[in-house]
mmCIF file of C-alpha atoms in Angstrom:
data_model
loop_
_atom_site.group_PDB
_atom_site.id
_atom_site.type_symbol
_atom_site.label_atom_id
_atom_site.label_comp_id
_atom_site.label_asym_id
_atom_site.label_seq_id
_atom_site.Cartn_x
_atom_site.Cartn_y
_atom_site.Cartn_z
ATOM 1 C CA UNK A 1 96.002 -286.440 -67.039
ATOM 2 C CA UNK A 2 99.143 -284.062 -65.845
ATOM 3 C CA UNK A 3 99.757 -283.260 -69.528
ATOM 4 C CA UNK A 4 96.202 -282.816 -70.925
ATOM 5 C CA UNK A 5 96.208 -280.234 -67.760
ATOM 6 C CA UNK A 6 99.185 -278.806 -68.830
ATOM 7 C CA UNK A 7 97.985 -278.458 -72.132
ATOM 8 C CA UNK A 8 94.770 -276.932 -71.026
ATOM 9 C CA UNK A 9 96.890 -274.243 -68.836
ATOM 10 C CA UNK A 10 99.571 -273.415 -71.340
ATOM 11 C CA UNK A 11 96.798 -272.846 -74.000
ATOM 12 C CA UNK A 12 94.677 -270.322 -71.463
ATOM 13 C CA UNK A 13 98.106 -268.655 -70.916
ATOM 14 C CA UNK A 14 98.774 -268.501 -74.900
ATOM 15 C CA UNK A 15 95.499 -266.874 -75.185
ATOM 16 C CA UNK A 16 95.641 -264.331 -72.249
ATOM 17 C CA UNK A 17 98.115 -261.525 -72.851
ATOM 18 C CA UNK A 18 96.558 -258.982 -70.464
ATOM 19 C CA UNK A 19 94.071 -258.840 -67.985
ATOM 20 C CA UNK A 20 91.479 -258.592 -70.371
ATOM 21 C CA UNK A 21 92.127 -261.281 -72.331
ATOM 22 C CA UNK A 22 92.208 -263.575 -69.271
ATOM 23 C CA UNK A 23 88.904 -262.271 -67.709
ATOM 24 C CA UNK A 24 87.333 -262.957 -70.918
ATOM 25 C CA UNK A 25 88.721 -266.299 -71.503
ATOM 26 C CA UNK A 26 87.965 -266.727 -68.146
ATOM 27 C CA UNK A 27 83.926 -265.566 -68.920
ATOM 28 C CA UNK A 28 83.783 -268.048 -71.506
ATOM 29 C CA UNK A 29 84.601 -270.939 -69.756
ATOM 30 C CA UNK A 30 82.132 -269.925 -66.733
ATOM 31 C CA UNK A 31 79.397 -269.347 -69.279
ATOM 32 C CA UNK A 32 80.093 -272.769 -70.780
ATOM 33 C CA UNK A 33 79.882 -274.237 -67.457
ATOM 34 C CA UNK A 34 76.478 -272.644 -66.458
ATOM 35 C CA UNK A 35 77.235 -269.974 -64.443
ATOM 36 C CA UNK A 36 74.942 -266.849 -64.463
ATOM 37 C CA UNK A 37 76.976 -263.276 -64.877
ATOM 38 C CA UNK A 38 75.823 -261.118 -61.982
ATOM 39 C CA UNK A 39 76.322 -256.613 -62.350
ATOM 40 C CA UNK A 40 77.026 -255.074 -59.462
ATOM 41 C CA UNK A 41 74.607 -252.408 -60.193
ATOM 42 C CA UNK A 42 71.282 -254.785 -59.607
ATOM 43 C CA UNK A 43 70.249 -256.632 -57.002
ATOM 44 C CA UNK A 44 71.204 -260.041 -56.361
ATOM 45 C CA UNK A 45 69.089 -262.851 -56.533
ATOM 46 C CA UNK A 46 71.416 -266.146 -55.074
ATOM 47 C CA UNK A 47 69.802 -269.340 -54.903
ATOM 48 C CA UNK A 48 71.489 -272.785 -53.187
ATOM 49 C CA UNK A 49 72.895 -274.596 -55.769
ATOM 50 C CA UNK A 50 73.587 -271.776 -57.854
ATOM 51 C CA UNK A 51 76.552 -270.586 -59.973
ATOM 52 C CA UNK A 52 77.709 -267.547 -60.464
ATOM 53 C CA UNK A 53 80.525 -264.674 -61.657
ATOM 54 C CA UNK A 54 80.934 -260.911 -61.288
ATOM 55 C CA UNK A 55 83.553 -258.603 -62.995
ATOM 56 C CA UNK A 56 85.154 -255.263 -62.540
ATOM 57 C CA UNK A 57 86.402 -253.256 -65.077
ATOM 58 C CA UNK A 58 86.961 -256.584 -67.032
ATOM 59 C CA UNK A 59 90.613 -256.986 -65.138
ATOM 60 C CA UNK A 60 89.294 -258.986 -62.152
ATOM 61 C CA UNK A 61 86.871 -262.053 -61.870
ATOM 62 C CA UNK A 62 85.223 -264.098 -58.596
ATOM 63 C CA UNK A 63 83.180 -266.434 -59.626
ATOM 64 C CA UNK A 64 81.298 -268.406 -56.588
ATOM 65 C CA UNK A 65 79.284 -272.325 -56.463
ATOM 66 C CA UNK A 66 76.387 -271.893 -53.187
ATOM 67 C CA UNK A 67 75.669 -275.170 -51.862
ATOM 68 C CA UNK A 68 72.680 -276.767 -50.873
ATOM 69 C CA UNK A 69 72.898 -277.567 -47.602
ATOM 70 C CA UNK A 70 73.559 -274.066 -45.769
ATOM 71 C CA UNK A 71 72.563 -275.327 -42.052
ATOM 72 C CA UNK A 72 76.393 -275.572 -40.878
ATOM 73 C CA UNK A 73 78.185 -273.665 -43.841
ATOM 74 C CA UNK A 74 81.541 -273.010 -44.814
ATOM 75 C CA UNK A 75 84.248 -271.415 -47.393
ATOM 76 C CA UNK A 76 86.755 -272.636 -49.547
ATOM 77 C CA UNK A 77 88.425 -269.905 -51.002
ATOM 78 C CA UNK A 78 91.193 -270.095 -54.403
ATOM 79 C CA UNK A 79 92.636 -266.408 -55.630
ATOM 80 C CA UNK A 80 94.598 -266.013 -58.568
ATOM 81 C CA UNK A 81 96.264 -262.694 -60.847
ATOM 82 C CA UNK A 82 95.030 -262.018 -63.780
ATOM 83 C CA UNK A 83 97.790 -259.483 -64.663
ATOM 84 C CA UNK A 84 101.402 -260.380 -65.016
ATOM 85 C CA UNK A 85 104.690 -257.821 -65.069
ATOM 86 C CA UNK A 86 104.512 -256.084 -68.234
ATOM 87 C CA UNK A 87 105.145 -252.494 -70.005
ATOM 88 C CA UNK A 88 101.831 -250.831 -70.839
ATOM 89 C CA UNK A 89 102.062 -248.228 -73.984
ATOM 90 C CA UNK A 90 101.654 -244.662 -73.260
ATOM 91 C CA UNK A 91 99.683 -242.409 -75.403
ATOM 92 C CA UNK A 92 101.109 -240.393 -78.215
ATOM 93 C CA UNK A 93 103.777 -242.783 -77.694
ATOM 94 C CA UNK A 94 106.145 -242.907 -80.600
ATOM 95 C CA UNK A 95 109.307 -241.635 -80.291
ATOM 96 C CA UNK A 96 111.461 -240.851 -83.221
ATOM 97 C CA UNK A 97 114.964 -240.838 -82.561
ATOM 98 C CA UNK A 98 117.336 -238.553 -85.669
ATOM 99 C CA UNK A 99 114.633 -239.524 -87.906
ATOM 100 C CA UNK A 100 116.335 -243.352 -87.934
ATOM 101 C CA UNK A 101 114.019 -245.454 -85.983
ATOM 102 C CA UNK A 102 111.021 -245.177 -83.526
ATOM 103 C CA UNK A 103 111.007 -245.923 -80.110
ATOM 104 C CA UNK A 104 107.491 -246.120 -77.605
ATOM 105 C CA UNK A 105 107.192 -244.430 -74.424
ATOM 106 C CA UNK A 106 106.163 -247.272 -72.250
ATOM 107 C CA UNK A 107 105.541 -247.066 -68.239
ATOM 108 C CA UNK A 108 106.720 -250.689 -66.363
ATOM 109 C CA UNK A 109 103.846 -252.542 -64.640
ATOM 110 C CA UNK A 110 104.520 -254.826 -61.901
ATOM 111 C CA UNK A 111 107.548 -256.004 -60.388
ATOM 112 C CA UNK A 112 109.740 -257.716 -63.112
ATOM 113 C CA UNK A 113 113.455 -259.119 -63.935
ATOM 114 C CA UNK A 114 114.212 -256.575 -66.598
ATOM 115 C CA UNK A 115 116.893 -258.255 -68.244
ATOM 116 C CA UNK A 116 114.521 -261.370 -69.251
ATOM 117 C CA UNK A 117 112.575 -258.552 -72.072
ATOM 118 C CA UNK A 118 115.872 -258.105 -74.031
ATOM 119 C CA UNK A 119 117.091 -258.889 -77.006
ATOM 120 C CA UNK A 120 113.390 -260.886 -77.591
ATOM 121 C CA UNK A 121 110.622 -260.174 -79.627
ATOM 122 C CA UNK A 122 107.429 -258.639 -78.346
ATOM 123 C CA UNK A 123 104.235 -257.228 -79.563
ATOM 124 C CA UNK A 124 101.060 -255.437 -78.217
ATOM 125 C CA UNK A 125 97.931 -256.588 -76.827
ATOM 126 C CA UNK A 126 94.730 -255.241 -74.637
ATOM 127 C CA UNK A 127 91.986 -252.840 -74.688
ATOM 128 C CA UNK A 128 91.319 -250.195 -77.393
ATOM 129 C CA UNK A 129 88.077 -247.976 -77.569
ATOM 130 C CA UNK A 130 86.845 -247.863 -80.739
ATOM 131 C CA UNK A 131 83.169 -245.953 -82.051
ATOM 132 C CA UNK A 132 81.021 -248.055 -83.538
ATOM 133 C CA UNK A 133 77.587 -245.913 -84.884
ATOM 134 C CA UNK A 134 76.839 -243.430 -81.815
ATOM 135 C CA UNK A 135 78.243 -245.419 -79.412
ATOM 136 C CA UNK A 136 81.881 -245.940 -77.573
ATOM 137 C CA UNK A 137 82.359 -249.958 -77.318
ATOM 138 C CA UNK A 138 85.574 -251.809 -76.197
ATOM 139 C CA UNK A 139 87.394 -254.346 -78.541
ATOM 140 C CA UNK A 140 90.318 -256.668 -77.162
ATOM 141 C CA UNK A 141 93.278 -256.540 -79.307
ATOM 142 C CA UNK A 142 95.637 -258.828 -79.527
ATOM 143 C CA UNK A 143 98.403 -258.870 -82.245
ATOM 144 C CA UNK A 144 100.640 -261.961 -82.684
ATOM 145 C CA UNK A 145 103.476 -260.965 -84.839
ATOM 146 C CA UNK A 146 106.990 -259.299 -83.770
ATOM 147 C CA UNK A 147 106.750 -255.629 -83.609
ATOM 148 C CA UNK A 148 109.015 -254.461 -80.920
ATOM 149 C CA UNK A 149 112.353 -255.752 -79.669
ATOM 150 C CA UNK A 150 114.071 -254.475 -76.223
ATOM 151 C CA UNK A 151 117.845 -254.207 -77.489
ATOM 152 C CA UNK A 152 120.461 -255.211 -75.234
ATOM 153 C CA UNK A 153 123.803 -252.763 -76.067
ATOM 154 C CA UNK A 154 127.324 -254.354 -77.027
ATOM 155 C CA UNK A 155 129.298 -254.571 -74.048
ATOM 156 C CA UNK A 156 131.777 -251.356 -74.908
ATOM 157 C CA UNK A 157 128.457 -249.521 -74.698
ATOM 158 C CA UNK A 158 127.606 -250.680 -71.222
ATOM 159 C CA UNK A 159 130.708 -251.784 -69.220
ATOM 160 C CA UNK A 160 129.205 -252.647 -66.227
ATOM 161 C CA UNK A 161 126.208 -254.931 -67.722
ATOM 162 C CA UNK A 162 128.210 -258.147 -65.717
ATOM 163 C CA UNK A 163 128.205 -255.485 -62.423
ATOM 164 C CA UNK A 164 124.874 -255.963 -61.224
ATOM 165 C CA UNK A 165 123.474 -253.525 -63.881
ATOM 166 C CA UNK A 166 120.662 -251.329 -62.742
ATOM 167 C CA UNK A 167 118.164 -250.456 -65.578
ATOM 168 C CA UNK A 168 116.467 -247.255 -65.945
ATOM 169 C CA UNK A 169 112.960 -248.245 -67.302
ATOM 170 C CA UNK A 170 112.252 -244.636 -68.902
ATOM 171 C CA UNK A 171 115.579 -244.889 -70.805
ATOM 172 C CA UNK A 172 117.168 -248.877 -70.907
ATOM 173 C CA UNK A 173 114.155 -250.777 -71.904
ATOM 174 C CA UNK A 174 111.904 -248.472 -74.243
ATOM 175 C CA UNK A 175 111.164 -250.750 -77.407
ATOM 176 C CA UNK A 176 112.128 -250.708 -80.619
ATOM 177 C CA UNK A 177 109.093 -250.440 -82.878
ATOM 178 C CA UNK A 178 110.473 -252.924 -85.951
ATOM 179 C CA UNK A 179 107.376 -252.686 -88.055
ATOM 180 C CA UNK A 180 105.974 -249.513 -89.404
ATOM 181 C CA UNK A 181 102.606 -249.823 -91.859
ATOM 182 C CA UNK A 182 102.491 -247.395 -94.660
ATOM 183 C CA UNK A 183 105.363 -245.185 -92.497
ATOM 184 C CA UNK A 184 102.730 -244.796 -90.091
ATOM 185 C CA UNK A 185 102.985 -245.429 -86.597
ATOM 186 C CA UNK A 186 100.687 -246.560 -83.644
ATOM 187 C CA UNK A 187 98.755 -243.823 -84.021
ATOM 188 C CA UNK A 188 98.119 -244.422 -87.304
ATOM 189 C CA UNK A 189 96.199 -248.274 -86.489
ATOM 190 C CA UNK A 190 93.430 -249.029 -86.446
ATOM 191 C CA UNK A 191 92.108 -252.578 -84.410
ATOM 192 C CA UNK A 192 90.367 -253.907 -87.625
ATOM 193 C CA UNK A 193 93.156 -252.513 -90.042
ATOM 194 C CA UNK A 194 95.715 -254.310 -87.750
ATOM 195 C CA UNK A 195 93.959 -257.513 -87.870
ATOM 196 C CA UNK A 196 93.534 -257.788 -91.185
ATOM 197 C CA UNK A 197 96.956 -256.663 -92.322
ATOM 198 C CA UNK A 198 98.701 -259.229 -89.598
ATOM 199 C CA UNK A 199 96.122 -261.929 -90.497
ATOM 200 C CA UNK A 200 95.135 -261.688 -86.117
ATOM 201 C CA UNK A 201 92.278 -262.364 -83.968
ATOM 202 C CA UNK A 202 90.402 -259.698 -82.609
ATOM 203 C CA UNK A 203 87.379 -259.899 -80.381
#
């Protein structure tokens, strides 16, 4: 039982890069139970015995079970994050270095042990706007192959990386971008391009 819930929990994690993804994945597994999605812009209708979910700005989820028997009633109340230390991509972010390699302007999210991103490879997932006939939609990317790498400097570079090191996020722990398509950059992708070239998922 431990390791089929395991299982269940590392494969929700696996699938949930972002906030998005794990609001989604979350919505899916509501639906699938019966649960009905509530807006916040209409009125309410909640019935005893009914299931039910709201979202905002598909980053956060409560999802709520009313009883049936609401003469002496009570809570029981679980919270969670959805969202996890991470670096989130700036716009216009590539940043070419003497015309040798590129580098992205990132901004650090969260509280995080920096030196645990180095030297490991990483890639990019969340939320890109795409038009689709006259209308603006949302699309949740998620691209599993290496792209970017956080480089850790040789040690002549850096003497006091064994000195309680402290790392400057704007200029230590900018990525690498290892993979360029057709020389062009992020700006240059597309979501559907990008999932058909790296054989992904997209949703």
């Amino acid at each position: 039982m431990f390791k089929e819930t395991s299982k269940e929990l590392l494969d929700f994690l696996s699938k949930s890069p972002t906030a998005f993804h794990a609001v989604e994945n979350y919505r899916q597994i509501l639906n699938a139970d019966g649960f009905k999605e509530l807006l916040e812009s209409e009125h309410w209708d909640i019935v005893p015995g009914g299931k039910y979910y709201v979202t905002r700005n598909n980053t956060s989820i409560l999802a709520f079970k009313v009883g049936t028997k609401l003469d002496n009633y009570s809570f029981n109340i679980v919270t969670s994050h959805t969202d996890s230390p991470t670096f989130k991509v700036k716009e216009n972010a590539e940043i070419e270095v003497k015309n040798k390699y590129t580098q992205l302007n990132t901004e650090g999210y969260g509280g995080m042990l920096c030196a645990t991103w180095l030297d490991r490879p990483l890639s990019i997932a969340g939320r890109v706007l795409v038009s689709e006939g006259n209308s603006i939609v949302t699309k949740l990317l998620n691209i599993d192959r290496d792209l970017l790498m956080i480089p850790n400097v040789a040690i002549h570079m850096n003497r006091a990386a064994n000195d309680g090191f402290k790392y400057n996020l704007q200029v230590d722990m900018l990525p690498l971008l290892i993979i360029l398509l057709h020389g062009g950059g992020l700006s240059w992708w597309n979501y559907k391009e990008v999932a058909e070239r790296l054989q992904t998922d997209y949703c």
